[in-house]
Short mmCIF file of C-alpha atoms in Angstrom, two decimals:
data_model
loop_
_atom_site.label_atom_id
_atom_site.label_comp_id
_atom_site.label_asym_id
_atom_site.label_seq_id
_atom_site.Cartn_x
_atom_site.Cartn_y
_atom_site.Cartn_z
CA SER A 153 -0.21 -0.17 -35.38
CA GLN A 154 -2.09 1.50 -32.59
CA THR A 155 -2.86 5.19 -32.67
CA ILE A 156 -4.79 7.57 -30.49
CA HIS A 157 -6.65 10.61 -31.73
CA GLN A 158 -7.71 13.47 -29.53
CA TRP A 159 -9.44 16.62 -30.67
CA PRO A 160 -9.66 19.52 -30.81
CA ALA A 161 -6.11 20.68 -30.10
CA THR A 162 -7.24 24.01 -28.68
CA LEU A 163 -10.58 25.28 -27.51
CA VAL A 164 -11.81 28.57 -26.08
CA GLN A 165 -15.21 28.38 -24.46
CA PRO A 166 -17.29 30.85 -22.45
CA VAL A 167 -18.25 30.17 -18.86
CA GLY A 168 -21.49 28.23 -18.68
CA SER A 169 -21.16 26.64 -22.11
CA PRO A 170 -21.11 22.85 -22.63
CA LEU A 171 -18.02 20.83 -23.42
CA SER A 172 -17.35 17.69 -25.39
CA LEU A 173 -13.84 16.36 -25.97
CA GLU A 174 -13.43 13.16 -27.91
CA CYS A 175 -10.72 10.56 -27.89
CA THR A 176 -10.57 7.51 -30.13
CA VAL A 177 -8.11 4.66 -30.30
CA GLU A 178 -7.29 2.58 -33.35
CA GLY A 179 -5.54 -0.74 -33.75
CA THR A 180 -6.40 -2.35 -30.44
CA SER A 181 -9.42 -3.70 -28.64
CA ASN A 182 -10.67 -3.39 -25.07
CA PRO A 183 -8.13 -0.76 -24.05
CA ASN A 184 -7.98 0.83 -20.62
CA LEU A 185 -8.78 4.49 -21.21
CA TYR A 186 -7.83 7.55 -19.17
CA TRP A 187 -8.64 11.26 -19.03
CA TYR A 188 -6.16 13.55 -17.27
CA ARG A 189 -6.06 17.28 -16.65
CA GLN A 190 -2.89 19.27 -16.23
CA ALA A 191 -2.85 22.81 -14.86
CA ALA A 192 -0.11 25.11 -16.13
CA GLY A 193 3.28 23.94 -14.87
CA ARG A 194 1.73 21.19 -12.78
CA GLY A 195 1.42 17.44 -12.74
CA LEU A 196 -1.29 15.28 -14.25
CA GLN A 197 -4.50 14.76 -12.35
CA LEU A 198 -6.36 11.57 -13.22
CA LEU A 199 -9.99 12.49 -13.88
CA PHE A 200 -11.59 9.31 -15.25
CA TYR A 201 -10.55 5.75 -15.86
CA SER A 202 -12.39 3.11 -17.88
CA VAL A 203 -11.73 -0.61 -18.23
CA GLY A 204 -14.63 -1.30 -20.60
CA ILE A 205 -17.74 0.04 -22.32
CA GLY A 206 -19.96 1.82 -19.84
CA GLN A 207 -17.48 1.28 -17.00
CA ILE A 208 -16.24 4.65 -15.79
CA SER A 209 -14.37 5.36 -12.59
CA SER A 210 -14.40 8.98 -11.45
CA GLU A 211 -11.32 9.92 -9.53
CA VAL A 212 -12.18 13.38 -8.27
CA PRO A 213 -15.49 15.15 -7.73
CA GLN A 214 -15.83 17.87 -10.31
CA ASN A 215 -17.88 19.58 -12.95
CA LEU A 216 -16.99 17.00 -15.58
CA SER A 217 -18.28 13.61 -16.68
CA ALA A 218 -17.02 10.90 -19.00
CA SER A 219 -18.65 8.31 -21.20
CA ARG A 220 -17.48 5.35 -23.22
CA PRO A 221 -20.18 4.66 -25.81
CA GLN A 222 -17.94 2.37 -27.85
CA ASP A 223 -14.96 0.19 -27.02
CA ARG A 224 -12.41 2.62 -28.40
CA GLN A 225 -14.15 5.92 -27.82
CA PHE A 226 -13.86 8.00 -24.69
CA ILE A 227 -15.68 11.31 -24.29
CA LEU A 228 -15.17 14.01 -21.68
CA SER A 229 -18.13 16.32 -21.13
CA SER A 230 -19.47 19.16 -19.09
CA LYS A 231 -22.92 20.72 -19.08
CA LYS A 232 -21.68 24.10 -17.86
CA LEU A 233 -18.03 25.05 -17.87
CA LEU A 234 -16.40 26.90 -15.01
CA LEU A 235 -13.30 29.09 -15.16
CA SER A 236 -11.53 26.47 -13.07
CA ASP A 237 -12.07 23.89 -15.84
CA SER A 238 -9.34 25.57 -17.90
CA GLY A 239 -6.32 23.39 -18.44
CA PHE A 240 -4.60 20.89 -20.66
CA TYR A 241 -6.60 17.70 -21.10
CA LEU A 242 -4.92 14.47 -22.06
CA CYS A 243 -6.42 11.18 -23.14
CA ALA A 244 -4.43 7.96 -22.89
CA TRP A 245 -4.84 4.23 -23.35
CA SER A 246 -3.05 1.13 -22.16
CA GLY A 247 -3.41 -2.48 -23.25
CA THR A 248 -3.61 -3.92 -19.77
CA ALA A 249 -3.80 -2.33 -16.37
CA GLY A 250 -0.40 -1.14 -15.22
CA SER A 251 1.22 -1.50 -18.63
CA ARG A 252 2.70 1.13 -20.91
CA ALA A 253 0.33 3.96 -21.79
CA PHE A 254 0.03 5.92 -25.00
CA PHE A 255 -1.06 9.52 -24.89
CA GLY A 256 -2.90 11.79 -27.27
CA GLN A 257 -1.53 15.19 -28.12
CA GLY A 258 -3.83 16.97 -25.70
CA THR A 259 -6.49 19.66 -25.80
CA ARG A 260 -5.74 23.11 -24.43
CA LEU A 261 -9.04 24.36 -22.98
CA THR A 262 -9.43 27.98 -21.98
CA VAL A 263 -12.66 28.99 -20.31
CA VAL A 264 -13.30 32.73 -20.56
CA SER B 111 -3.98 3.89 -7.00
CA GLN B 112 -0.79 5.58 -5.93
CA GLN B 113 1.28 8.25 -7.55
CA GLY B 114 5.00 8.66 -7.52
CA GLU B 115 6.68 11.75 -6.16
CA GLU B 116 9.49 13.06 -8.30
CA ASP B 117 12.48 14.88 -6.93
CA PRO B 118 13.85 17.44 -7.57
CA GLN B 119 10.98 19.54 -8.90
CA ALA B 120 13.37 21.37 -11.22
CA LEU B 121 16.84 20.64 -12.49
CA SER B 122 19.08 22.81 -14.64
CA ILE B 123 22.30 21.42 -16.13
CA GLN B 124 24.73 22.08 -18.94
CA GLU B 125 24.73 20.07 -22.12
CA GLY B 126 26.96 17.03 -21.79
CA GLU B 127 26.35 16.62 -18.07
CA ASN B 128 24.36 13.78 -16.55
CA ALA B 129 20.89 14.37 -15.11
CA THR B 130 19.51 12.31 -12.27
CA MET B 131 15.96 12.44 -11.04
CA ASN B 132 14.30 10.37 -8.38
CA CYS B 133 10.90 8.88 -7.70
CA SER B 134 9.46 7.65 -4.43
CA TYR B 135 6.25 5.73 -3.88
CA LYS B 136 4.37 4.28 -0.93
CA THR B 137 2.97 0.81 -1.58
CA SER B 138 4.14 -2.33 -3.33
CA ILE B 139 4.31 -2.28 -7.12
CA ASN B 140 4.43 -4.66 -10.07
CA ASN B 141 6.37 -2.21 -12.19
CA LEU B 142 7.37 1.44 -12.47
CA GLN B 143 7.34 3.52 -15.62
CA TRP B 144 9.04 6.74 -16.62
CA TYR B 145 7.55 9.21 -19.08
CA ARG B 146 8.69 12.39 -20.71
CA GLN B 147 6.60 15.41 -21.64
CA ASN B 148 7.71 18.18 -23.93
CA SER B 149 5.99 21.49 -23.30
CA GLY B 150 2.40 21.47 -24.50
CA ARG B 151 2.49 17.88 -25.69
CA GLY B 152 1.32 14.48 -24.54
CA LEU B 153 3.48 12.16 -22.48
CA VAL B 154 5.83 9.72 -24.16
CA HIS B 155 6.76 6.43 -22.54
CA LEU B 156 10.50 6.06 -21.88
CA ILE B 157 11.02 2.86 -19.97
CA LEU B 158 9.29 0.29 -17.76
CA ILE B 159 11.10 -1.57 -15.03
CA ARG B 160 9.50 -4.55 -13.33
CA SER B 161 9.55 -5.10 -9.60
CA ASN B 162 11.98 -8.02 -9.92
CA GLU B 163 14.46 -5.90 -11.88
CA ARG B 164 17.04 -3.65 -10.28
CA GLU B 165 18.40 -1.81 -13.28
CA LYS B 166 17.45 -1.25 -16.88
CA HIS B 167 19.07 0.60 -19.76
CA SER B 168 17.71 2.18 -22.91
CA GLY B 169 20.14 4.22 -24.96
CA ARG B 170 21.31 7.10 -22.76
CA LEU B 171 18.74 6.25 -20.11
CA ARG B 172 19.45 4.20 -17.03
CA VAL B 173 16.71 3.37 -14.55
CA THR B 174 17.21 1.77 -11.17
CA LEU B 175 14.61 0.40 -8.82
CA ASP B 176 14.99 -0.27 -5.11
CA THR B 177 11.80 -1.90 -3.87
CA SER B 178 13.08 -2.02 -0.30
CA LYS B 179 13.32 1.76 -0.29
CA LYS B 180 10.32 2.20 -2.57
CA SER B 181 12.31 4.41 -4.87
CA SER B 182 13.53 4.64 -8.44
CA SER B 183 15.96 6.86 -10.26
CA LEU B 184 16.27 7.95 -13.88
CA LEU B 185 19.71 8.87 -15.14
CA ILE B 186 20.17 10.61 -18.47
CA THR B 187 23.79 10.53 -19.54
CA ALA B 188 25.50 13.07 -21.78
CA SER B 189 22.42 15.27 -21.82
CA ARG B 190 21.42 17.33 -24.82
CA ALA B 191 19.35 20.47 -25.18
CA ALA B 192 16.65 18.29 -26.74
CA ASP B 193 16.31 16.44 -23.42
CA THR B 194 14.72 19.57 -21.96
CA ALA B 195 11.31 18.37 -20.82
CA SER B 196 9.33 17.28 -17.78
CA TYR B 197 9.84 13.75 -16.54
CA PHE B 198 7.25 11.73 -14.65
CA CYS B 199 7.27 8.38 -12.92
CA ALA B 200 4.25 6.13 -12.59
CA PRO B 201 4.26 3.23 -10.11
CA GLY B 202 2.00 0.46 -11.38
CA GLY B 203 0.03 -2.41 -9.93
CA GLY B 204 0.53 -4.11 -6.61
CA GLY B 205 -0.95 -2.46 -3.54
CA GLY B 206 -1.57 0.76 -5.39
CA GLY B 207 -3.92 -0.71 -7.97
CA ASN B 208 -3.64 -0.56 -11.71
CA LYS B 209 -4.64 2.99 -12.54
CA LEU B 210 -1.84 5.04 -14.00
CA THR B 211 -1.27 8.13 -11.88
CA PHE B 212 1.47 10.71 -11.96
CA GLY B 213 3.08 13.21 -9.64
CA THR B 214 4.16 16.75 -10.43
CA GLY B 215 7.26 15.65 -12.31
CA THR B 216 10.81 16.93 -12.61
CA GLN B 217 11.32 19.83 -14.99
CA LEU B 218 14.70 19.36 -16.64
CA LYS B 219 16.38 22.19 -18.48
CA VAL B 220 19.53 21.44 -20.42
CA GLU B 221 21.41 24.57 -21.39
CA LEU B 222 23.89 24.95 -24.22
#
């Protein structure tokens, strides 16, 4: 069966520090991968979308970047965190575009 | 891509009552999905309705789709306290593209 792993669950980082959040998928190949951010009490903002290795679509200009070094690995990064980067980050995958998506448990990032 | 807009933003009902939430979108779709999010957790897929379907059931859930009005509704019958969560719709495919995007959701609170 397919599973998605996202870590860490919580993270407190100082302003200006780097960030690396990792998401891996098991049990499927060539998934569509997504990174979302959710501010407290708000909806999900799509940050990055990937249909294959090295293919990253950035949805909003920001202080973050994403990479897909392997088929089932999706990494969210920042060189220098801002206070405004705080939020709840969710990784997800779907088998085909527009089909059902499966979400990780999320990472609560607090930038202090 | 396009995102759905859920309405109402918040809904408070008593246990045993029915809860109805609505979703509107702007361009043609291939399908529309509904997801649920418990506080601080990832989203969980509830149901997918295709553009050629008008109604779909899953347990206590009933989803309708009116492509002429570009709208969908999610009905939860005989609600329980455990149904307390945020609910999101995601229009998929068609003129909006295949990226999965979400609105701000409907926050449902079911009180005992």
